[in-house]
Short mmCIF file of C-alpha atoms in Angstrom, two decimals:
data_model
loop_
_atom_site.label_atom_id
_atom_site.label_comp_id
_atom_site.label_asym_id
_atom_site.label_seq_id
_atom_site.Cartn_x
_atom_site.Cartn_y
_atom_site.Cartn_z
CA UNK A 1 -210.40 47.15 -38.41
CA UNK A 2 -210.02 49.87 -35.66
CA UNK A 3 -210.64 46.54 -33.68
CA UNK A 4 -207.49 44.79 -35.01
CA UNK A 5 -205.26 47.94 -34.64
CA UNK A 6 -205.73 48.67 -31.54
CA UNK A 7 -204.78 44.76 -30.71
CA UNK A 8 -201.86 44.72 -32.83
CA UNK A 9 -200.59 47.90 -31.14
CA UNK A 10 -201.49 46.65 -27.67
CA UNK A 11 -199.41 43.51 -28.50
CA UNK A 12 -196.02 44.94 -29.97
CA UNK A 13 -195.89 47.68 -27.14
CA UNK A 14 -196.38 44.65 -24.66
CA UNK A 15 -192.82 44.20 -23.20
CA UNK A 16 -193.33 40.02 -22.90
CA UNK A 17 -194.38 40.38 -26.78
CA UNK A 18 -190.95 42.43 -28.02
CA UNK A 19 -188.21 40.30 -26.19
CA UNK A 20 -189.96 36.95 -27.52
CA UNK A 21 -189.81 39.02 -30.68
CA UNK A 22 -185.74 40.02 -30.15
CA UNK A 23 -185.00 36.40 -28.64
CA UNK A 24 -186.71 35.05 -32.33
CA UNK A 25 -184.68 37.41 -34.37
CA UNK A 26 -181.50 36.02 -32.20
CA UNK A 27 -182.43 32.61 -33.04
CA UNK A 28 -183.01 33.36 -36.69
CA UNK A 29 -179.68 34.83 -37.09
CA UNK A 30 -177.83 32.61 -35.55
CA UNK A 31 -179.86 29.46 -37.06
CA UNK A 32 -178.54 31.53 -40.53
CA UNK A 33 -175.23 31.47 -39.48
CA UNK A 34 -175.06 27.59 -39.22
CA UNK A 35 -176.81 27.29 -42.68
CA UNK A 36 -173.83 29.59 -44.03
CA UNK A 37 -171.37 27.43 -42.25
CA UNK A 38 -172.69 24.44 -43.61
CA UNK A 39 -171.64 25.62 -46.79
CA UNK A 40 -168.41 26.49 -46.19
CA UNK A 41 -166.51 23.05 -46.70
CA UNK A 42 -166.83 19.47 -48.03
CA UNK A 43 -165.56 17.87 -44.98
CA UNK A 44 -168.64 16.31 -43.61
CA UNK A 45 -167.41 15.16 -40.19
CA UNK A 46 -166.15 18.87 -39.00
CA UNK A 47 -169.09 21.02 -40.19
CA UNK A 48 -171.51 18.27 -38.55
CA UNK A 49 -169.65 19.28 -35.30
CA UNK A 50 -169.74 22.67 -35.57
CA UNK A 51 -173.10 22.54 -36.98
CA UNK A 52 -174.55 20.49 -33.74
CA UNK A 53 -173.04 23.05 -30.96
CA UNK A 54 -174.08 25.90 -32.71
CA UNK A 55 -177.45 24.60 -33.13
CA UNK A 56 -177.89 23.63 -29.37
CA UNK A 57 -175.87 26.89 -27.94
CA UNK A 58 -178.44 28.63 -30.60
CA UNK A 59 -181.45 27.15 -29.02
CA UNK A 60 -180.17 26.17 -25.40
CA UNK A 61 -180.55 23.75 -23.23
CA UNK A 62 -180.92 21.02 -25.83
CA UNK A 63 -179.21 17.61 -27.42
CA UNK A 64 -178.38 17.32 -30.76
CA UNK A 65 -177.56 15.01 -33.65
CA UNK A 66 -177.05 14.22 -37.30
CA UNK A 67 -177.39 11.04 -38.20
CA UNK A 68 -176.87 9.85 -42.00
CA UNK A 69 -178.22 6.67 -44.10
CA UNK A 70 -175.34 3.85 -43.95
CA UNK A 71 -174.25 3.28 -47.89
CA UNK A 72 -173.60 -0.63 -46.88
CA UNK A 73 -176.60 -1.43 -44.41
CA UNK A 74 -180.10 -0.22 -43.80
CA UNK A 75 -179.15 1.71 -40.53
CA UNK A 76 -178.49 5.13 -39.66
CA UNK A 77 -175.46 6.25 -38.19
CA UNK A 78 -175.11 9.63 -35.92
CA UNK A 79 -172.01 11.42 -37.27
CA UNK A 80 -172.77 14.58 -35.11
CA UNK A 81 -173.90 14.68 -31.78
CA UNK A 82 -174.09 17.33 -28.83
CA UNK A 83 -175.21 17.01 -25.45
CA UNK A 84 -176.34 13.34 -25.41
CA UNK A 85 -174.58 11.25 -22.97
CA UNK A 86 -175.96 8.00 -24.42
CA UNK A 87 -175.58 7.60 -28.16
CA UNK A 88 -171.95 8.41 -29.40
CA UNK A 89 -170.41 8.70 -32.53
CA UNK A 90 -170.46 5.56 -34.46
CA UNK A 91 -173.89 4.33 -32.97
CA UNK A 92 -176.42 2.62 -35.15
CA UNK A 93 -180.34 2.47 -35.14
CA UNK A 94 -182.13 0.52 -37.76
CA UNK A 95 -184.58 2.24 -40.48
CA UNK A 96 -187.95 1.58 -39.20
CA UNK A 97 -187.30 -0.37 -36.10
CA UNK A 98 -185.75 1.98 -34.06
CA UNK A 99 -187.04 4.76 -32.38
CA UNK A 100 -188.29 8.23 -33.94
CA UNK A 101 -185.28 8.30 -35.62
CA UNK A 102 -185.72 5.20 -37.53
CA UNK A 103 -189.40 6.04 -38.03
CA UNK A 104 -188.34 9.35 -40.05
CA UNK A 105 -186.06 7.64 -42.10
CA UNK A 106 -188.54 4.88 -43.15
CA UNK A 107 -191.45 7.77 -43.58
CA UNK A 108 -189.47 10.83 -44.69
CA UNK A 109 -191.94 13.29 -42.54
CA UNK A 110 -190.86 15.13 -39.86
CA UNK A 111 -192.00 13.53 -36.18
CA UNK A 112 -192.62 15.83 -33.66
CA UNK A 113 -193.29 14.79 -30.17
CA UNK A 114 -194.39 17.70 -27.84
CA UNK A 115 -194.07 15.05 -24.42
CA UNK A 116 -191.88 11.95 -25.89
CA UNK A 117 -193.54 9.82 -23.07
CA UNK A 118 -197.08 9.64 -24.83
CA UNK A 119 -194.97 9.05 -28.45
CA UNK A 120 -194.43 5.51 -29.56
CA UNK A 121 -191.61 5.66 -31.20
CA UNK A 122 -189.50 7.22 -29.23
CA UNK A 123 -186.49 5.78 -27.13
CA UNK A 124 -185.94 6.48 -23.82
CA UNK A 125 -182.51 8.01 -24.18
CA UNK A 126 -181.69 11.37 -21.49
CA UNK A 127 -184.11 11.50 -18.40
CA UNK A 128 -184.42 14.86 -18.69
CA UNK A 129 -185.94 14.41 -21.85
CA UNK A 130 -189.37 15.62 -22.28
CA UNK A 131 -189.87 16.72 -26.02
CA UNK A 132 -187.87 15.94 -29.36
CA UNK A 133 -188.13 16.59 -32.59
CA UNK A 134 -186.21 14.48 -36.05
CA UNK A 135 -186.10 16.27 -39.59
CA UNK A 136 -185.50 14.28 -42.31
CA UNK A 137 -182.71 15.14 -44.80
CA UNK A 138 -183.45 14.63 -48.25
CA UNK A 139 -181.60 15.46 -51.38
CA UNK A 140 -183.93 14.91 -54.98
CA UNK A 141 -186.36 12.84 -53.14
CA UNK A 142 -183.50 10.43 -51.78
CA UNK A 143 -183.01 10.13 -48.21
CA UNK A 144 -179.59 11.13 -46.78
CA UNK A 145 -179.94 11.38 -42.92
CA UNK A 146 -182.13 12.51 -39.97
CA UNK A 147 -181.67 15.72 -37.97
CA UNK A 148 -182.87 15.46 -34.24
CA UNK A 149 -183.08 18.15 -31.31
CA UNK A 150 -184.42 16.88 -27.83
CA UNK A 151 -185.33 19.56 -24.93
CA UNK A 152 -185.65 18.81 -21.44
CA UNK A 153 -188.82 20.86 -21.67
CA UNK A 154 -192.54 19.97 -22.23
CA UNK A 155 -193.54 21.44 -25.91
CA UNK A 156 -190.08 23.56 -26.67
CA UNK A 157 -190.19 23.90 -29.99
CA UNK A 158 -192.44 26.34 -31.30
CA UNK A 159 -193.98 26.25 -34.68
CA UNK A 160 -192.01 29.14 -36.21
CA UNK A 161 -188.75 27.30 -35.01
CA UNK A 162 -189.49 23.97 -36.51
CA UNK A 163 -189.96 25.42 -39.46
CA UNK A 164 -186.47 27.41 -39.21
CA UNK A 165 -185.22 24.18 -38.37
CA UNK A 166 -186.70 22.52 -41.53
CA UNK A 167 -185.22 24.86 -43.48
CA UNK A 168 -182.10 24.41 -42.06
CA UNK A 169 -181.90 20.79 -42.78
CA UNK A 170 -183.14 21.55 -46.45
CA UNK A 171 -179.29 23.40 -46.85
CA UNK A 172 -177.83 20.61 -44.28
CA UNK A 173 -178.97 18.13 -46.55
CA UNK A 174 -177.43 19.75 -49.58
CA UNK A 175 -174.10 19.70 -47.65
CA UNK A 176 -174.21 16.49 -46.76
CA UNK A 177 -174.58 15.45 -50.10
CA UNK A 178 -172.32 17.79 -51.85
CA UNK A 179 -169.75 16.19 -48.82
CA UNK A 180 -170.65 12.05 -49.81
CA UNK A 181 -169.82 12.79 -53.54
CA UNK A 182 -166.80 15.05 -52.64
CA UNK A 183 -165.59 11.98 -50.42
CA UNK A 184 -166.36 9.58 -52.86
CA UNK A 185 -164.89 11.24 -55.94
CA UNK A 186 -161.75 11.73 -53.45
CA UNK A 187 -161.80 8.29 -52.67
CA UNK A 188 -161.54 7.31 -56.69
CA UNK A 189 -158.99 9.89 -57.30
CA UNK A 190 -156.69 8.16 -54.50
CA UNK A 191 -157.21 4.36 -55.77
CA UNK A 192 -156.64 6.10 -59.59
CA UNK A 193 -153.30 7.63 -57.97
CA UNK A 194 -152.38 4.56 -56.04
CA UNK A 195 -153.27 2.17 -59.79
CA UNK A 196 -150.79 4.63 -61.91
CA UNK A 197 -148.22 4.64 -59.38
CA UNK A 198 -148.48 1.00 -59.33
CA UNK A 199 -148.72 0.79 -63.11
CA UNK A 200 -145.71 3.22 -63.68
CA UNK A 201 -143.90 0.82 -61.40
CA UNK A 202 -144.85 -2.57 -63.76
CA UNK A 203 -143.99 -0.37 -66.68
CA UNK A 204 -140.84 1.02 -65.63
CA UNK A 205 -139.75 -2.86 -65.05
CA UNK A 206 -140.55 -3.68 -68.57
CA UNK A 207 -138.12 -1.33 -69.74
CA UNK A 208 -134.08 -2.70 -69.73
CA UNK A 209 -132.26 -2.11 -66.89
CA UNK A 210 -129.10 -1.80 -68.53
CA UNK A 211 -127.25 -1.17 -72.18
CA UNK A 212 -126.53 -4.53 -73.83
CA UNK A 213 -122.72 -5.57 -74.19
CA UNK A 214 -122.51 -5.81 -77.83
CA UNK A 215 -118.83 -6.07 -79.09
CA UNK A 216 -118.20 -2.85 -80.91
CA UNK A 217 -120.63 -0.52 -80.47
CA UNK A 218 -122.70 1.47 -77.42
CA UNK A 219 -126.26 0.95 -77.30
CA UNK A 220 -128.50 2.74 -75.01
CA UNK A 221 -131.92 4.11 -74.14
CA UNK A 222 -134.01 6.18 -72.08
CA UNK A 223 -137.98 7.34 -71.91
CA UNK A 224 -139.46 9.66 -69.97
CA UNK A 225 -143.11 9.47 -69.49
CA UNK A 226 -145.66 13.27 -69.71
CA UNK A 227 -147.48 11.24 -67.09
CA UNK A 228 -147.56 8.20 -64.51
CA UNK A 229 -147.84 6.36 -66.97
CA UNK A 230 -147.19 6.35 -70.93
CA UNK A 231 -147.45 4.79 -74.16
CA UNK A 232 -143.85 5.17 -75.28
CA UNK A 233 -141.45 1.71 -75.08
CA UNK A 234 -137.85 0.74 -76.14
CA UNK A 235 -136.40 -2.94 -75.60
CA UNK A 236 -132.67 -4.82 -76.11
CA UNK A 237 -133.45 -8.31 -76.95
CA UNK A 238 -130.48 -10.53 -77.57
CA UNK A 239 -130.47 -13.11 -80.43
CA UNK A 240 -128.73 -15.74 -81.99
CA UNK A 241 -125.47 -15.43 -83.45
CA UNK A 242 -124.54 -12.46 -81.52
CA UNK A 243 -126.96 -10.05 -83.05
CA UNK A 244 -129.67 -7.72 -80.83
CA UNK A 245 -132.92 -6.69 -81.60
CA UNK A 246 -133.83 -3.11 -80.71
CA UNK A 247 -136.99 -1.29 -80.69
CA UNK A 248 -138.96 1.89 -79.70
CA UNK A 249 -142.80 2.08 -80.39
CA UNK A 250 -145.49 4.38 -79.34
CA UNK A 251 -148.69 3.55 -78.90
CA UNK A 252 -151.13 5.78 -79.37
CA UNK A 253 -153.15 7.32 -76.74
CA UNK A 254 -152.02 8.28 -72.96
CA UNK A 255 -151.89 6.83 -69.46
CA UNK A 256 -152.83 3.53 -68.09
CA UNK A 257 -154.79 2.35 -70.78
CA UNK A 258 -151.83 3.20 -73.70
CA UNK A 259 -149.35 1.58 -71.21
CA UNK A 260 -151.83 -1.53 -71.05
CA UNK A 261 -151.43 -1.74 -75.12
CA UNK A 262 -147.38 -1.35 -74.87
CA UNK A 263 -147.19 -3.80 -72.19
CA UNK A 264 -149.57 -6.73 -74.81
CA UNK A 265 -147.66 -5.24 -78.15
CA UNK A 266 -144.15 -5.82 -75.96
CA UNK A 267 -144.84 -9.69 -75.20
CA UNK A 268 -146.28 -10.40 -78.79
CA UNK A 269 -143.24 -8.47 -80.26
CA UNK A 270 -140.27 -10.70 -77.81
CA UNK A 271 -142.13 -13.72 -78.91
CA UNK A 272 -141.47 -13.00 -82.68
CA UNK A 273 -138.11 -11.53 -82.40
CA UNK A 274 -137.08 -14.89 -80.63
CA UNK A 275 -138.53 -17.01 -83.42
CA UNK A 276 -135.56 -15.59 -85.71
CA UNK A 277 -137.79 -13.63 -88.31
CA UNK A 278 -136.44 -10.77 -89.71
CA UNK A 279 -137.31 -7.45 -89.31
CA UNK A 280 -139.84 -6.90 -91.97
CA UNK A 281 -141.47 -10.34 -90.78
CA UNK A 282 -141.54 -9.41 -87.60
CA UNK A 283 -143.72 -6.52 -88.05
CA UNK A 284 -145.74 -8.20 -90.38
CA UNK A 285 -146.77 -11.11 -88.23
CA UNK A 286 -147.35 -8.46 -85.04
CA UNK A 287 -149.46 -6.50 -87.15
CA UNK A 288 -151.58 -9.41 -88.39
CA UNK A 289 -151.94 -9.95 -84.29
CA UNK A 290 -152.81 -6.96 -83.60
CA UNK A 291 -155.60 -6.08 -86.32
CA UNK A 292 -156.95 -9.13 -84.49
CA UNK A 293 -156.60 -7.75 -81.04
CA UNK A 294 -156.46 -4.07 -80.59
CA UNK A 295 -159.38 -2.12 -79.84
CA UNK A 296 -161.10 0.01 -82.95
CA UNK A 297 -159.06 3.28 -83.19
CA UNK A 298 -156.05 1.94 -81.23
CA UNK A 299 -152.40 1.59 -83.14
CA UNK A 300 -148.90 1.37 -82.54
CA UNK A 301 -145.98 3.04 -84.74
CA UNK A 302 -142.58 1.39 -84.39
CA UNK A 303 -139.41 0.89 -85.94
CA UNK A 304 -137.74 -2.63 -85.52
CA UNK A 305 -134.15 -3.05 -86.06
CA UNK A 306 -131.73 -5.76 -85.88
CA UNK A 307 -128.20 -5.46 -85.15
CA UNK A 308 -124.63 -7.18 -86.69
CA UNK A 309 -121.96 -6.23 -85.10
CA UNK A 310 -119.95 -8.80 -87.01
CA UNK A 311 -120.92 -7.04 -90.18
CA UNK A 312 -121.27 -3.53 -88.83
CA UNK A 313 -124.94 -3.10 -90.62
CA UNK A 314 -128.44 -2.91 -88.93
CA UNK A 315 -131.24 -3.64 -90.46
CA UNK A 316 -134.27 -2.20 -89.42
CA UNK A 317 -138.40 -2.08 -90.34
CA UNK A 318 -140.62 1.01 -89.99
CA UNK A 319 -144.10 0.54 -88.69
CA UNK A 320 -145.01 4.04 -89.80
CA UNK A 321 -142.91 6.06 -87.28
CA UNK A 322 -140.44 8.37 -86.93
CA UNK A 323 -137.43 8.14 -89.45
CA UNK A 324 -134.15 7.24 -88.02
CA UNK A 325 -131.15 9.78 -87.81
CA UNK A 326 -127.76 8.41 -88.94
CA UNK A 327 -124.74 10.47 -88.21
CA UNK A 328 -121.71 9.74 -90.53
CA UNK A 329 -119.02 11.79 -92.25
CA UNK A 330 -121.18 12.55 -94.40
CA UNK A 331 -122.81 14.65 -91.51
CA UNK A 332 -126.71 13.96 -89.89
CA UNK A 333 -129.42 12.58 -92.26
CA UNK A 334 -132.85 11.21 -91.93
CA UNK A 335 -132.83 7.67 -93.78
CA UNK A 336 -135.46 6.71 -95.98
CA UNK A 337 -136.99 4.20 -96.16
CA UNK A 338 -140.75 2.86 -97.95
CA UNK A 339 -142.62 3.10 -94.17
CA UNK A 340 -145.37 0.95 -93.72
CA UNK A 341 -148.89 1.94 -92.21
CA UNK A 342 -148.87 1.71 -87.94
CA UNK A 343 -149.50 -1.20 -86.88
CA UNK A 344 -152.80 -2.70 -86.12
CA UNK A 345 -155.04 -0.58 -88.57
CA UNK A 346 -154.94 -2.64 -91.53
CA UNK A 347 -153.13 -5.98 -92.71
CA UNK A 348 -149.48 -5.16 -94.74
CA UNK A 349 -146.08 -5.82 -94.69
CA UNK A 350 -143.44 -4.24 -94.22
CA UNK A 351 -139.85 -3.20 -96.37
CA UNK A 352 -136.62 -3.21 -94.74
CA UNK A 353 -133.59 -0.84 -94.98
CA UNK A 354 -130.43 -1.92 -94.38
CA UNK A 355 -127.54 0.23 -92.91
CA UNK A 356 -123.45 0.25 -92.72
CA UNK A 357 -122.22 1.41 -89.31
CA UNK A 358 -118.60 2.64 -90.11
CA UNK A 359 -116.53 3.78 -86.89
CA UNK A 360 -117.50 6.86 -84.81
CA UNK A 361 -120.77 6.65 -86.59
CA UNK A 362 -124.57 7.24 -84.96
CA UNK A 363 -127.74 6.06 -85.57
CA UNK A 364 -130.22 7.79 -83.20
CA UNK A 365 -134.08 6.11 -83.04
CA UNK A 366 -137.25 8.62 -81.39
CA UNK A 367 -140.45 9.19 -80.69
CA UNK A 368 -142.80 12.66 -81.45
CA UNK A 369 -142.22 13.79 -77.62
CA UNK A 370 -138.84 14.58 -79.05
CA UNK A 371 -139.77 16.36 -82.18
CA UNK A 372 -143.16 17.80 -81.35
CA UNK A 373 -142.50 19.57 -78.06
CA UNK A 374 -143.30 23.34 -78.15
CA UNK A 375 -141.43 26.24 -77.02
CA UNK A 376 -143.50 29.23 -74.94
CA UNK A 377 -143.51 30.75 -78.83
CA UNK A 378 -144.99 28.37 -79.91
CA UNK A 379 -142.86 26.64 -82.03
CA UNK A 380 -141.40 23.04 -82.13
CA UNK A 381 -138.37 21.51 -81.81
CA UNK A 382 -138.52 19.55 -84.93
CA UNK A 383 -136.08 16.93 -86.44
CA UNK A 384 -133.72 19.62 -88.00
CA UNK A 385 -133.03 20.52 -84.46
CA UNK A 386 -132.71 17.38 -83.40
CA UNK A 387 -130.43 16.32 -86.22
CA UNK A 388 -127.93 19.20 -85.30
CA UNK A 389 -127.92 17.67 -81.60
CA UNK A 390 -127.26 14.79 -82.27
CA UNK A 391 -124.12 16.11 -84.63
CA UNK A 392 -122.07 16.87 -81.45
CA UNK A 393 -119.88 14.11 -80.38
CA UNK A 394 -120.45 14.29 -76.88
CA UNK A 395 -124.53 13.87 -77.86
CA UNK A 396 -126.43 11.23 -75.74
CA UNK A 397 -129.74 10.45 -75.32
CA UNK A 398 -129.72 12.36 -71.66
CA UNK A 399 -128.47 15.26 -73.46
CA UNK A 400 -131.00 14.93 -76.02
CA UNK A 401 -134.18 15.62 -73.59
CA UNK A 402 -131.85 17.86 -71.54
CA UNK A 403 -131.87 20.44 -74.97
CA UNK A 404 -135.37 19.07 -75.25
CA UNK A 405 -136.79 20.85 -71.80
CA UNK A 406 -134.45 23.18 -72.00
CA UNK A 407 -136.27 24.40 -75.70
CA UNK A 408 -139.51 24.17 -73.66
CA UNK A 409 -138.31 26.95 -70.86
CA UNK A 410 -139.48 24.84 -68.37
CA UNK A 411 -142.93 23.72 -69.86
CA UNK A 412 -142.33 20.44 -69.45
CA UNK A 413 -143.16 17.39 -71.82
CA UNK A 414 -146.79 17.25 -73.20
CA UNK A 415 -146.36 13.84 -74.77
CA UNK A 416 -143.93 10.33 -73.55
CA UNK A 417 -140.16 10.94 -75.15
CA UNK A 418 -138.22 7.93 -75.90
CA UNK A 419 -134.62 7.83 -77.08
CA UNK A 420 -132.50 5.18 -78.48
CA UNK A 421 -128.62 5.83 -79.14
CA UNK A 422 -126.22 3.57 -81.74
CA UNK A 423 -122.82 3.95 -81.14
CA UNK A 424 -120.51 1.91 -83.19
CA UNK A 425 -117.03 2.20 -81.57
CA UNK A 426 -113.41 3.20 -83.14
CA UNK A 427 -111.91 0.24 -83.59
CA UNK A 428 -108.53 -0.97 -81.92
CA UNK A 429 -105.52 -0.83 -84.32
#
């Protein structure tokens, strides 16, 4: 014992001994430093260059790289390099065929070679090159890349620092793979973006582009979408005889795959109103197609209305949605009517209501994103509200959702609102 004390003293109060000792604790800190920069961001490409010069201005006098597993071929690819003159960015060696960095990633052990010119594996790459060292980077057992350092002397890399390098490429290889599914889920969340803007785009063209001429009266619409996308829908389709058929739906659900629904229920619906079936039929035969055809779950409330002007009267179907407002001098009323179920839940059919548009009166059709938006209290904006809107004669559908946000203080819409305005006309004398 008195043996081994007297050694261990001689050694640490050797002056050789204490700066290998200091020059170590450098190395460690430093090598720490790069493992706490690793973890600092998801974008791969930058840390892997900061992460290669600290790592050779840490050790000195050395070339580095960090090479990673191609997702589409079996090669790997260096990413980060440092001090090589020979392999840049963007350069490829296969998975067991080439060199000790394709050995490593076929074996998944660490290759050390203390003079590279006895090693078989290795590549003549630098000719200054005498030893080099690749670490593989796994994540859960699953390969992600291969760390190499090369040194232009014989045996550079001690034991202690391979093993501070090891553990370095334990975090690096967390990084990395925190940084592929970062990438990847970024990647998804662009093509999602780029899908709904090009969905909003097919949906918005399904909508009219204009108010129908219709002798008499002023029809006209508008819907405004919580999202890119929504399940809310109001059409003008012109008919025999003069008359128009109008309609606003909502399916139920949000986003693309609600506006997929709207955009099936829209075609089926145009094809019926065409075939000169009343409203009540019409509903009947689309909800017979869609039982058949919607998903389990999935349903769409409408009201389906056809207007005379040469009578004055519309005529309308309810498909279990919101009741229509009429505005007459008899002042602002919800009209009753016997609703049917929504559509596409269960086989029915449906009643119709039939209604006398005098001059100067209103008939106002919505959806819940009217009704059922909240106020910071709490509270919602319900059909009474609406109802005394609507009473105003200088009440449109853009001043509808105007009082709507403006009731929300700014909140904005949680749900698609959809407005359609009947205006029959004063007539000339």
């Amino acid at each position: 014992m008195a043996t081994l004390a007297t050694q261990n003293s001689a050694r640490l109060s050797n002056p050789e001994f204490t700066q290998m000792s200091c020059e170590f604790t450098q190395v460690l800190m430093k090598l720490q430093r790069a493992t706490h920069l690793i973890a600092s961001t998801l974008e791969l490409d930058c840390v892997l260059d900061r992460v290669v010069n600290d790592i050779a201005s840490t050790l000195g006098n050395v070339e580095v790289g960090v090479w990673l597993r191609a997702e589409d071929t079996d090669e790997m690819v260096l990413h980060g390099v440092r001090g090589c003159t020979v392999h840049k960015k963007g350069s490829r060696l296969r998975v067991g065929a080439e060199g000790m960095v394709g050995h490593t990633a076929a074996s998944g052990v660490m290759r050390y070679a203390p003079d590279v010119r006895k090693d078989q594996y290795y590549i003549a790459c630098e000719h200054s090159t005498l030893s080099e060292v690749a670490i593989p980077l796994t994540f859960q057992g699953r390969l992600v890349g291969v760390f190499t350092a090369s040194h232009h002397e014989l045996d550079a890399f001690p034991a202690e620092q391979l093993r501070l390098l090891q553990a370095l490429c334990s975090h690096m290889a967390v990084a990395v793979h925190n940084a592929q599914v970062f990438k990847h889920e970024r990647s998804q969340r662009e093509t999602m973006t780029r899908d709904a803007q090009e969905a909003r785009i097919i949906q918005q063209a399904l909508l009219p582009k204009s108010s129908p001429y219709i002798p008499g009266f002023a029809v006209s619409g508008l819907s405004i979408s919580a999202g890119a996308v929504g399940g809310d829908w109001y059409d003008f389709i012109a008919l025999d005889d003069g008359r128009w058929g109008l309609v606003l739906a909502d399916v139920s659900g949000k986003g693309t795959a609600a506006a997929l629904l709207m955009s099936s229920t829209r075609g089926m619906l145009r094809s019926l109103a065409e075939a000169r079936c009343s409203p009540g039929e019409v509903l009947t035969h689309l909800n017979r197609l869609l039982v058949e055809d919607f998903p389990s779950g999935k349903f769409v409330t409408m009201v389906y209305a056809v207007l005379d002007p040469a009578s004055h009267t519309l005529t309308f179907a309810n498909a279990g949605h919101l009741r229509p407002i009429l505005v007459d001098d008899l002042g602002a009323r919800s009209l009753d009517n016997e609703r049917g179920m929504p559509l596409g839940l269960g086989f029915g059919s449906f009643s119709e209501v039939k209604v006398n548009l005098p001059e100067n009166s209103r008939l106002v059709f919505y959806s819940d994103g009217i009704t059922e938006t909240v106020n910071p209290a709490d509270e919602e904006y319900g059909t009474a509200r609406l109802q005394e809107h609507v009473l105003g004669p200088s009440a449109s559908e853009e001043s509808i959702l105007a009082d709507v946000r403006s009731f929300a203080n700014g909140a904005g819409l949680d749900d698609d609102a959809t407005v359609i305005m009947i205006r029959a006309m004063q007539r000339n004398s």
